[in-house]
Amino acid sequence: MQLADASLLKSDAYIDGQWVAAEKRFAVTNPATGAVIAEVADADAAMARHAIEVAAKAQKSWARETAKTRAMIMRDWFNLIMQNQDDLAQILTLEMGKPLAEAKGEIAYGASFIDWFAEEGRRITGDILMPHQHDKRLMVLKQPIGVYGAITPWNFPNAMITRKVAPGMAAGCAGVVKPAQQTPLSALALAELAHRAGVPAGIVNIITSSDAAAIGGELCANALVRKISFTGSTEVGRRLMQQSAETVKKVSMELGGNAPLIVFDDADLSVAVPEALASKFRNAGQTCVCANRIFVQDGIYDDFAAALTEEVKKMRLGDGMEAGVTIGPLIDAAALEKVAECVEDALAHGAEAVVGGKRADLGADLGAGLETTFFEPTILTDATPKMRVFREEIFGPVAPLFRFKSEDEVVGLANDTIFGLASYFFARDMARVWRVAEQLDYGIVSVNTGIFSNEIGPFGGVKQSGVGREGSRYGIDEYLEMKYVCLGV
Ligand code: NAP
């Protein structure tokens, strides 16, 4: 690691503006090599409780600051992040594995939420309503919800944090954040820069821990916490919703997906192929919005499969720190095992791997009993709904191609899942574009493009992909309460 500013690499928890050690520590490893990068403070429930109490105290004065003051501090934080983009990207690639260029992109994407919500915080408005009696005046105030708990996954170690902390900060809230065990270093680096930007003590607290259940349990049970914002698997999200029910918390849940990507006969292949490639293979297929099931219409199936195969053959698998690498390792050996099992199941049910289909001969020197974390970018043709890849989130670089005949048939197949996060389709007939966009039962429909994420559009799912929206002008509502004031005059 060659950081221009080595002091960005922190390994203690960040509570009340201080770096706090814990009795125990846990190792953070590089998924490409198995090398230990840092030993990080292993916080327990008592430390989380302390952080919550600190946040509750700090939040009161933060809420009294003007929105402009909060915006100016956030702007400084944004600038510091962008000035340190290269270092933050290195830390991210080392702990998570995505190629350095992609990591740099995530830093800018993550920072965009801080920039955006600094502005949005200044545009929080209430309402004055027409009264029902002459001697009454009716108003609606929007106020910060208070202390929120945030739990985030490893696949976007930077952006999943800023997407929660930025609206919380702008709204006048204080947060206790538990990053994923595999990727705490990006979160701690963000905290260091928030500190330098002048974010007051207690407004952002980072609890690093190997005991997610203990920290999550405290965040959900503690009555001082008024909101839980979670990004991760549907399974854990369900549990957190149940645990939050006891104290009736507001929740935002950004959960799993099973994105369909549909290529109709009238699609422009010169667009559909590179966009499908980007949607499927970015982050080695480890995003909640990666195309999971690719449905291709009969008339264009063979051409699409051949063109996509050509592009996949050009991808370079390897350590994300190496120049020219376009696809990195999976996060750990368990993730690789799940992907390999999904592929084996598909092959056993009649699919054909036209490229890839197996573990890569890379990372053999991982040591410490670690298997490789690299899986070859794979295309499976002749996929069918009987296969696991139809029902499950693959979370790896595997593109199963399903053949379909009619629009009705494919809309039915696309919606045949408990998930409803992102969906994609490629078509040029405008009537079809409207029809299909309206019929897809998803929070996000991406038409003729494979990349839609930004700070401006509302991100979130329906069905078991979650509740609430992040980013956009709607995202700040998750951190605000509505208060009705009835004034007798
Ligand atoms: P995960 O296992 O659900 O973990 C996510 C976070 O929850 C981690 O911080 C994890 O901590 C924590 N956690 C695990 N068990 C917990 C418990 N019992 N109580 C409290 N917290 C607990 O998910 P993942 O494997 O990291 O991430 C992949 C999943 O996230 C996929 O399903 C993906 O689709 C989803 N995701 C969704 C979005 C979205 O915006 N909708 C974005 C990105 C990812 P540890 O790391 O310590 O286990």
XYZ file of C-alpha atoms and ligand atoms in Angstrom:
537
model
C 0.000 0.000 0.000
C 1.394 3.381 -0.970
C -0.806 6.003 0.600
C 0.065 9.655 0.135
C -1.464 10.155 3.576
C -0.810 7.101 5.736
C -2.841 8.576 8.592
C -6.012 7.666 6.687
C -5.469 4.052 7.651
C -7.157 3.780 11.039
C -7.802 0.664 13.064
C -9.699 1.802 16.175
C -13.399 2.487 16.491
C -14.471 6.141 16.206
C -16.728 7.292 19.044
C -17.423 10.839 20.236
C -14.721 12.219 17.953
C -12.058 9.914 19.465
C -10.267 6.804 18.270
C -11.159 4.092 20.745
C -9.349 0.765 21.105
C -11.107 -2.417 22.215
C -9.876 -5.339 24.292
C -10.028 -7.614 21.264
C -9.120 -7.007 17.619
C -9.988 -8.776 14.375
C -8.035 -9.111 11.150
C -8.988 -7.444 7.881
C -7.594 -9.334 4.898
C -7.053 -8.615 1.229
C -9.390 -10.959 -0.689
C -6.968 -11.129 -3.632
C -3.984 -12.338 -1.605
C -5.179 -13.339 1.850
C -2.667 -10.899 3.380
C -3.675 -9.227 6.630
C -4.017 -5.469 6.065
C -4.912 -4.388 9.594
C -6.076 -5.579 12.996
C -9.170 -3.587 13.851
C -10.880 -2.862 17.191
C -13.488 -5.506 17.916
C -16.218 -3.501 19.625
C -18.884 -5.102 21.803
C -22.462 -4.153 22.660
C -21.322 -1.957 25.566
C -19.246 0.178 23.181
C -22.215 0.449 20.838
C -24.411 1.531 23.770
C -21.884 4.179 24.714
C -21.789 5.447 21.113
C -25.589 5.661 21.046
C -25.635 7.711 24.253
C -22.930 10.011 22.905
C -24.836 10.425 19.640
C -28.066 11.248 21.486
C -26.311 14.051 23.340
C -24.475 15.453 20.312
C -27.561 15.311 18.099
C -29.398 17.929 20.136
C -26.891 20.694 19.439
C -26.327 19.554 15.833
C -30.068 19.862 15.205
C -29.942 23.436 16.472
C -27.270 24.464 13.943
C -28.562 26.171 10.827
C -28.895 24.032 7.736
C -26.315 26.299 6.136
C -23.730 25.555 8.818
C -24.319 21.840 8.431
C -24.059 22.193 4.643
C -20.740 24.036 4.861
C -19.192 21.351 7.062
C -20.493 18.655 4.737
C -19.062 20.508 1.767
C -15.636 20.497 3.458
C -15.998 16.758 4.050
C -16.870 16.224 0.382
C -13.837 18.235 -0.732
C -11.490 16.306 1.550
C -12.810 12.998 0.219
C -12.240 14.055 -3.373
C -8.772 15.377 -2.539
C -7.937 11.965 -1.037
C -9.714 9.933 -3.710
C -6.606 7.944 -4.694
C -5.777 6.911 -1.138
C -9.383 6.036 -0.332
C -9.580 3.944 -3.510
C -6.444 2.032 -2.548
C -7.791 1.245 0.893
C -11.069 0.134 -0.682
C -9.450 -2.150 -3.263
C -7.178 -3.698 -0.667
C -9.989 -4.652 1.673
C -12.675 -5.428 -0.898
C -10.941 -6.474 -4.111
C -12.625 -4.435 -6.847
C -10.261 -3.007 -9.504
C -8.675 0.293 -8.535
C -10.432 2.272 -11.283
C -13.781 0.958 -10.068
C -12.840 1.815 -6.486
C -12.026 5.381 -7.544
C -15.444 5.528 -9.171
C -17.056 4.394 -5.931
C -15.284 7.128 -3.952
C -16.682 9.787 -6.300
C -20.122 8.131 -6.241
C -20.050 7.959 -2.447
C -18.948 11.591 -2.137
C -21.744 12.707 -4.469
C -24.280 11.896 -1.726
C -22.526 14.278 0.660
C -22.510 17.035 -1.939
C -26.149 16.375 -2.813
C -27.563 16.137 0.700
C -25.613 19.183 1.890
C -27.832 21.050 -0.570
C -31.002 19.082 0.118
C -30.694 19.820 3.839
C -31.192 23.496 3.041
C -34.431 22.786 1.196
C -36.323 20.934 3.918
C -39.692 22.622 4.059
C -42.920 22.255 6.015
C -46.494 23.199 5.151
C -49.182 25.622 6.174
C -52.628 24.103 5.687
C -55.993 25.757 5.198
C -57.687 25.549 8.626
C -61.088 23.989 9.255
C -62.077 26.779 11.735
C -61.506 30.575 11.799
C -59.647 30.423 15.106
C -57.128 27.750 14.161
C -53.893 27.703 12.166
C -52.502 24.367 10.995
C -48.863 23.684 10.220
C -46.576 20.790 9.403
C -42.968 20.872 10.625
C -40.222 18.499 9.469
C -37.751 17.684 12.225
C -34.739 15.369 12.500
C -35.669 11.902 13.667
C -32.761 11.864 16.153
C -30.275 9.014 16.474
C -30.112 6.439 13.709
C -28.269 3.148 13.517
C -26.731 2.196 10.163
C -25.519 -1.277 9.199
C -23.755 -1.622 5.859
C -22.400 -4.386 3.581
C -18.917 -5.039 2.199
C -19.679 -4.664 -1.519
C -19.664 -0.827 -1.460
C -17.582 -0.088 1.644
C -17.636 3.655 1.036
C -20.849 4.569 -0.796
C -23.257 2.541 1.321
C -22.079 4.573 4.300
C -22.284 8.016 2.737
C -25.712 7.200 1.264
C -26.961 6.935 4.871
C -24.740 9.324 6.806
C -25.092 12.252 4.385
C -28.896 12.561 4.559
C -28.780 11.893 8.298
C -26.194 14.614 8.835
C -27.990 17.102 6.610
C -31.290 16.492 8.400
C -29.708 17.168 11.814
C -29.416 13.571 13.020
C -26.515 11.666 14.596
C -25.543 8.131 13.657
C -23.922 4.975 14.929
C -22.581 3.050 11.958
C -21.543 -0.597 11.880
C -19.625 -1.338 8.676
C -19.203 -4.883 7.386
C -16.582 -6.911 9.187
C -14.662 -7.482 5.937
C -14.432 -3.777 5.033
C -14.186 -1.481 8.064
C -11.146 0.482 6.838
C -13.013 2.571 4.256
C -15.532 3.552 6.938
C -12.782 4.572 9.355
C -11.008 6.624 6.666
C -14.286 8.439 5.992
C -14.575 9.176 9.717
C -11.043 10.582 9.810
C -11.918 12.979 6.982
C -15.223 13.931 8.641
C -13.199 14.745 11.753
C -10.822 16.936 9.760
C -13.773 18.652 8.078
C -15.089 19.733 11.469
C -18.028 17.370 11.859
C -18.690 17.707 15.610
C -17.885 14.846 17.971
C -20.685 12.305 18.283
C -22.446 13.043 14.972
C -20.785 10.112 13.186
C -19.632 7.120 15.224
C -18.114 4.023 13.644
C -18.390 0.752 15.559
C -16.148 -1.899 14.038
C -16.952 -5.398 15.228
C -16.804 -9.079 14.415
C -20.039 -9.587 16.380
C -22.700 -8.176 14.063
C -25.548 -9.757 16.012
C -24.473 -8.085 19.266
C -24.080 -4.635 17.712
C -27.254 -5.012 15.634
C -29.094 -6.238 18.721
C -28.084 -3.157 20.698
C -28.947 -0.754 17.871
C -32.392 -2.323 17.453
C -33.212 -2.689 21.151
C -31.976 0.680 22.371
C -34.872 3.123 22.659
C -32.575 6.115 22.039
C -32.168 4.880 18.455
C -35.181 6.098 16.478
C -34.308 4.681 13.106
C -32.467 1.740 11.602
C -31.066 2.025 8.103
C -29.765 -1.263 6.762
C -28.203 -2.367 3.486
C -27.523 -6.045 3.096
C -29.226 -9.374 2.629
C -32.974 -9.861 2.850
C -32.427 -12.513 5.509
C -30.641 -10.138 7.910
C -33.019 -7.301 6.988
C -36.023 -9.375 8.083
C -34.337 -10.071 11.412
C -33.553 -6.388 11.994
C -37.150 -5.444 11.205
C -38.367 -7.971 13.770
C -35.895 -6.710 16.367
C -36.836 -3.093 15.665
C -40.521 -3.842 16.180
C -40.079 -3.976 19.953
C -39.242 -0.248 20.099
C -41.310 0.600 16.976
C -38.481 2.174 15.009
C -38.689 3.680 11.576
C -36.710 1.428 9.215
C -35.088 1.732 5.801
C -34.145 -1.570 4.240
C -32.012 -1.864 1.096
C -31.994 -5.618 0.610
C -31.218 -8.293 -1.933
C -32.185 -8.386 -5.579
C -32.726 -10.781 -8.463
C -32.525 -8.354 -11.364
C -33.907 -9.386 -14.738
C -32.231 -7.943 -17.814
C -34.408 -8.368 -20.900
C -33.155 -8.029 -24.470
C -36.029 -7.747 -26.953
C -35.713 -8.520 -30.654
C -35.812 -4.806 -31.508
C -32.924 -3.931 -29.164
C -29.813 -2.229 -30.506
C -27.155 -4.879 -29.886
C -24.339 -2.331 -30.008
C -25.936 -0.825 -26.886
C -27.361 -3.939 -25.215
C -24.108 -5.929 -25.208
C -21.757 -3.415 -23.506
C -24.482 -2.283 -21.134
C -25.351 -5.854 -20.136
C -21.650 -6.494 -19.625
C -21.352 -3.479 -17.325
C -24.491 -4.373 -15.401
C -23.525 -8.005 -14.915
C -19.786 -7.948 -14.322
C -19.044 -4.767 -12.409
C -17.735 -5.492 -8.934
C -17.308 -9.114 -10.148
C -21.090 -9.444 -10.126
C -21.296 -8.588 -6.437
C -23.883 -5.826 -6.400
C -27.534 -5.972 -5.400
C -28.457 -4.491 -8.800
C -26.254 -6.670 -11.025
C -28.236 -8.385 -13.770
C -28.961 -11.820 -12.326
C -31.142 -13.340 -15.049
C -30.607 -12.288 -18.669
C -33.671 -13.001 -20.829
C -33.031 -12.792 -24.566
C -35.745 -13.006 -27.232
C -35.564 -15.914 -29.629
C -34.755 -13.904 -32.771
C -31.705 -12.182 -31.267
C -30.535 -14.821 -28.766
C -27.677 -16.356 -30.731
C -26.256 -13.011 -31.891
C -26.445 -11.558 -28.382
C -24.832 -14.636 -26.811
C -21.986 -14.604 -29.335
C -21.297 -10.873 -28.937
C -21.421 -11.005 -25.136
C -19.085 -14.009 -25.149
C -16.552 -12.076 -27.241
C -16.592 -9.230 -24.724
C -16.303 -11.519 -21.701
C -13.251 -13.203 -23.237
C -11.521 -9.810 -23.243
C -11.968 -9.292 -19.484
C -8.852 -9.527 -17.347
C -9.221 -11.264 -14.015
C -6.734 -10.515 -11.253
C -5.685 -8.503 -8.228
C -7.531 -5.179 -8.398
C -4.313 -3.303 -7.619
C -2.719 -4.466 -10.891
C -2.983 -2.205 -13.923
C -5.287 -3.511 -16.656
C -7.313 -5.796 -14.391
C -11.037 -5.388 -15.121
C -12.466 -7.948 -12.730
C -11.270 -8.781 -9.233
C -11.704 -11.628 -6.750
C -14.851 -12.524 -4.853
C -14.974 -11.307 -1.283
C -14.080 -14.664 0.287
C -13.868 -18.414 -0.218
C -17.460 -18.925 0.978
C -18.755 -16.508 -1.664
C -16.804 -18.402 -4.317
C -18.246 -21.707 -3.120
C -21.815 -20.409 -3.482
C -21.136 -19.155 -7.022
C -19.480 -22.461 -7.981
C -22.478 -24.403 -6.617
C -24.919 -22.279 -8.629
C -22.924 -22.929 -11.801
C -22.682 -26.670 -11.122
C -26.437 -26.800 -10.565
C -27.079 -24.997 -13.868
C -24.708 -27.306 -15.775
C -26.358 -30.363 -14.209
C -29.742 -29.071 -15.432
C -28.627 -28.654 -19.034
C -26.953 -25.232 -19.256
C -23.760 -24.832 -21.265
C -20.800 -22.721 -20.124
C -19.726 -21.049 -23.384
C -17.018 -19.165 -21.529
C -15.682 -19.620 -17.969
C -17.668 -21.902 -15.688
C -15.047 -22.679 -13.076
C -12.667 -21.422 -10.415
C -9.677 -19.570 -11.862
C -6.062 -20.651 -11.528
C -5.281 -17.537 -9.550
C -4.500 -16.783 -5.946
C -3.120 -20.268 -5.376
C -0.651 -18.693 -2.954
C -3.371 -17.360 -0.668
C -1.940 -19.465 2.141
C -3.491 -20.093 5.567
C -5.664 -22.788 4.037
C -7.483 -20.264 1.862
C -8.785 -21.459 -1.468
C -8.819 -19.185 -4.475
C -11.282 -16.304 -4.415
C -11.233 -15.906 -8.200
C -13.994 -17.245 -10.424
C -13.769 -17.045 -14.193
C -16.240 -14.629 -15.803
C -18.891 -17.008 -17.085
C -21.728 -17.138 -19.594
C -24.281 -19.940 -19.311
C -26.558 -20.512 -22.295
C -29.805 -22.537 -22.243
C -30.623 -21.441 -18.691
C -34.113 -22.350 -17.448
C -36.331 -21.409 -14.473
C -35.613 -24.818 -12.905
C -32.075 -23.708 -12.085
C -30.905 -22.026 -8.883
C -29.649 -19.064 -10.927
C -33.293 -18.212 -11.660
C -34.325 -17.939 -7.982
C -31.161 -16.954 -6.131
C -28.963 -13.889 -6.077
C -25.780 -15.270 -7.717
C -23.497 -12.473 -6.447
C -20.709 -13.497 -8.795
C -19.468 -13.080 -12.396
C -21.957 -15.494 -13.939
C -24.430 -14.518 -16.669
C -27.198 -17.062 -17.298
C -28.990 -16.492 -20.622
C -32.661 -17.535 -20.758
C -34.540 -17.741 -24.092
C -38.069 -16.307 -24.415
C -40.632 -15.803 -27.180
C -43.225 -13.183 -26.185
C -43.411 -9.966 -24.191
C -46.109 -11.323 -21.857
C -44.075 -14.433 -21.197
C -40.929 -12.510 -20.255
C -42.715 -9.985 -18.040
C -44.213 -12.948 -16.159
C -40.797 -14.583 -15.801
C -39.128 -11.332 -14.746
C -41.705 -10.722 -12.008
C -41.618 -14.333 -10.784
C -39.401 -13.629 -7.761
C -39.752 -12.442 -4.176
C -37.345 -9.602 -5.012
C -38.073 -6.240 -6.652
C -34.992 -4.021 -6.664
C -33.551 -3.270 -10.127
C -34.665 -4.412 -13.565
C -33.329 -3.669 -17.035
C -34.564 -3.998 -20.566
C -33.409 -3.131 -24.063
C -35.952 -2.229 -26.771
C -36.568 0.503 -29.332
C -40.348 0.330 -29.831
C -41.596 3.241 -27.684
C -45.001 1.707 -26.982
C -43.232 -1.405 -25.705
C -40.858 0.709 -23.618
C -43.810 2.276 -21.773
C -45.739 -0.980 -21.465
C -42.866 -3.001 -20.046
C -41.588 -0.209 -17.760
C -45.040 -0.027 -16.176
C -45.439 -3.781 -15.818
C -42.095 -4.629 -14.226
C -42.686 -4.975 -10.475
C -39.426 -3.332 -9.415
C -38.336 -0.173 -7.616
C -35.967 0.653 -10.472
C -36.405 0.116 -14.215
C -33.360 0.841 -16.346
C -34.150 1.109 -20.063
C -31.422 0.845 -22.709
C -28.706 1.387 -20.123
C -26.966 -0.897 -17.659
C -25.849 1.788 -15.221
C -28.397 4.016 -13.466
C -26.976 4.674 -9.979
C -26.375 8.283 -9.037
C -27.262 10.641 -6.199
C -30.233 12.135 -8.047
C -32.497 9.141 -8.746
C -34.318 7.379 -5.877
C -32.652 4.048 -5.118
C -34.657 1.277 -3.493
C -36.772 -1.796 -3.955
C -40.264 -3.206 -3.605
C -41.412 -6.637 -2.361
C -38.686 -8.351 -0.301
C -35.981 -6.053 -1.683
C -36.813 -3.516 0.964
C -38.575 -0.404 2.150
C -37.618 3.244 1.745
C -35.451 5.086 -0.762
C -31.903 6.379 -0.649
C -30.362 9.270 -2.554
C -32.556 11.747 -4.452
C -34.770 14.429 -2.957
C -36.821 11.695 -1.309
C -33.901 10.164 0.608
C -33.814 12.828 3.304
C -37.404 12.072 4.341
C -36.146 8.824 5.869
C -34.327 10.921 8.501
C -37.174 13.361 9.207
C -40.308 13.180 11.302
C -43.430 15.088 10.440
C -44.996 17.129 13.239
C -48.471 18.606 12.971
C -48.895 21.848 14.922
C -52.438 23.084 15.547
C -52.420 26.697 16.758
C -55.425 28.363 18.343
C -55.518 32.102 17.542
P -25.311 -9.330 5.055
O -24.737 -10.626 5.443
O -26.763 -9.122 5.268
O -24.455 -8.243 5.845
C -24.729 -6.880 5.755
C -24.394 -6.218 7.066
O -25.218 -6.773 8.087
C -22.951 -6.437 7.521
O -22.509 -5.285 8.196
C -23.095 -7.587 8.481
O -22.071 -7.647 9.440
C -24.411 -7.238 9.141
N -25.058 -8.363 9.815
C -24.967 -9.678 9.539
N -25.724 -10.382 10.409
C -26.278 -9.483 11.253
C -27.150 -9.586 12.382
N -27.601 -10.758 12.827
N -27.537 -8.452 13.024
C -27.078 -7.268 12.596
N -26.253 -7.098 11.534
C -25.868 -8.195 10.879
O -25.060 -8.994 3.546
P -23.681 -9.012 2.742
O -23.362 -10.397 2.369
O -22.651 -8.226 3.472
O -24.069 -8.150 1.473
C -24.651 -8.712 0.367
C -26.156 -8.473 0.376
O -26.426 -7.087 0.467
C -26.790 -8.935 -0.917
O -27.991 -9.587 -0.642
C -27.039 -7.621 -1.661
O -28.063 -7.691 -2.604
C -27.350 -6.702 -0.543
N -27.141 -5.302 -0.936
C -28.231 -4.517 -1.147
C -28.058 -3.203 -1.555
C -29.242 -2.317 -1.791
O -29.036 -1.107 -1.900
N -30.448 -2.844 -1.873
C -26.767 -2.697 -1.746
C -25.679 -3.533 -1.534
C -25.879 -4.840 -1.122
P -20.810 -8.619 9.227
O -20.085 -8.094 8.069
O -20.053 -8.483 10.490
O -21.369 -9.986 9.005
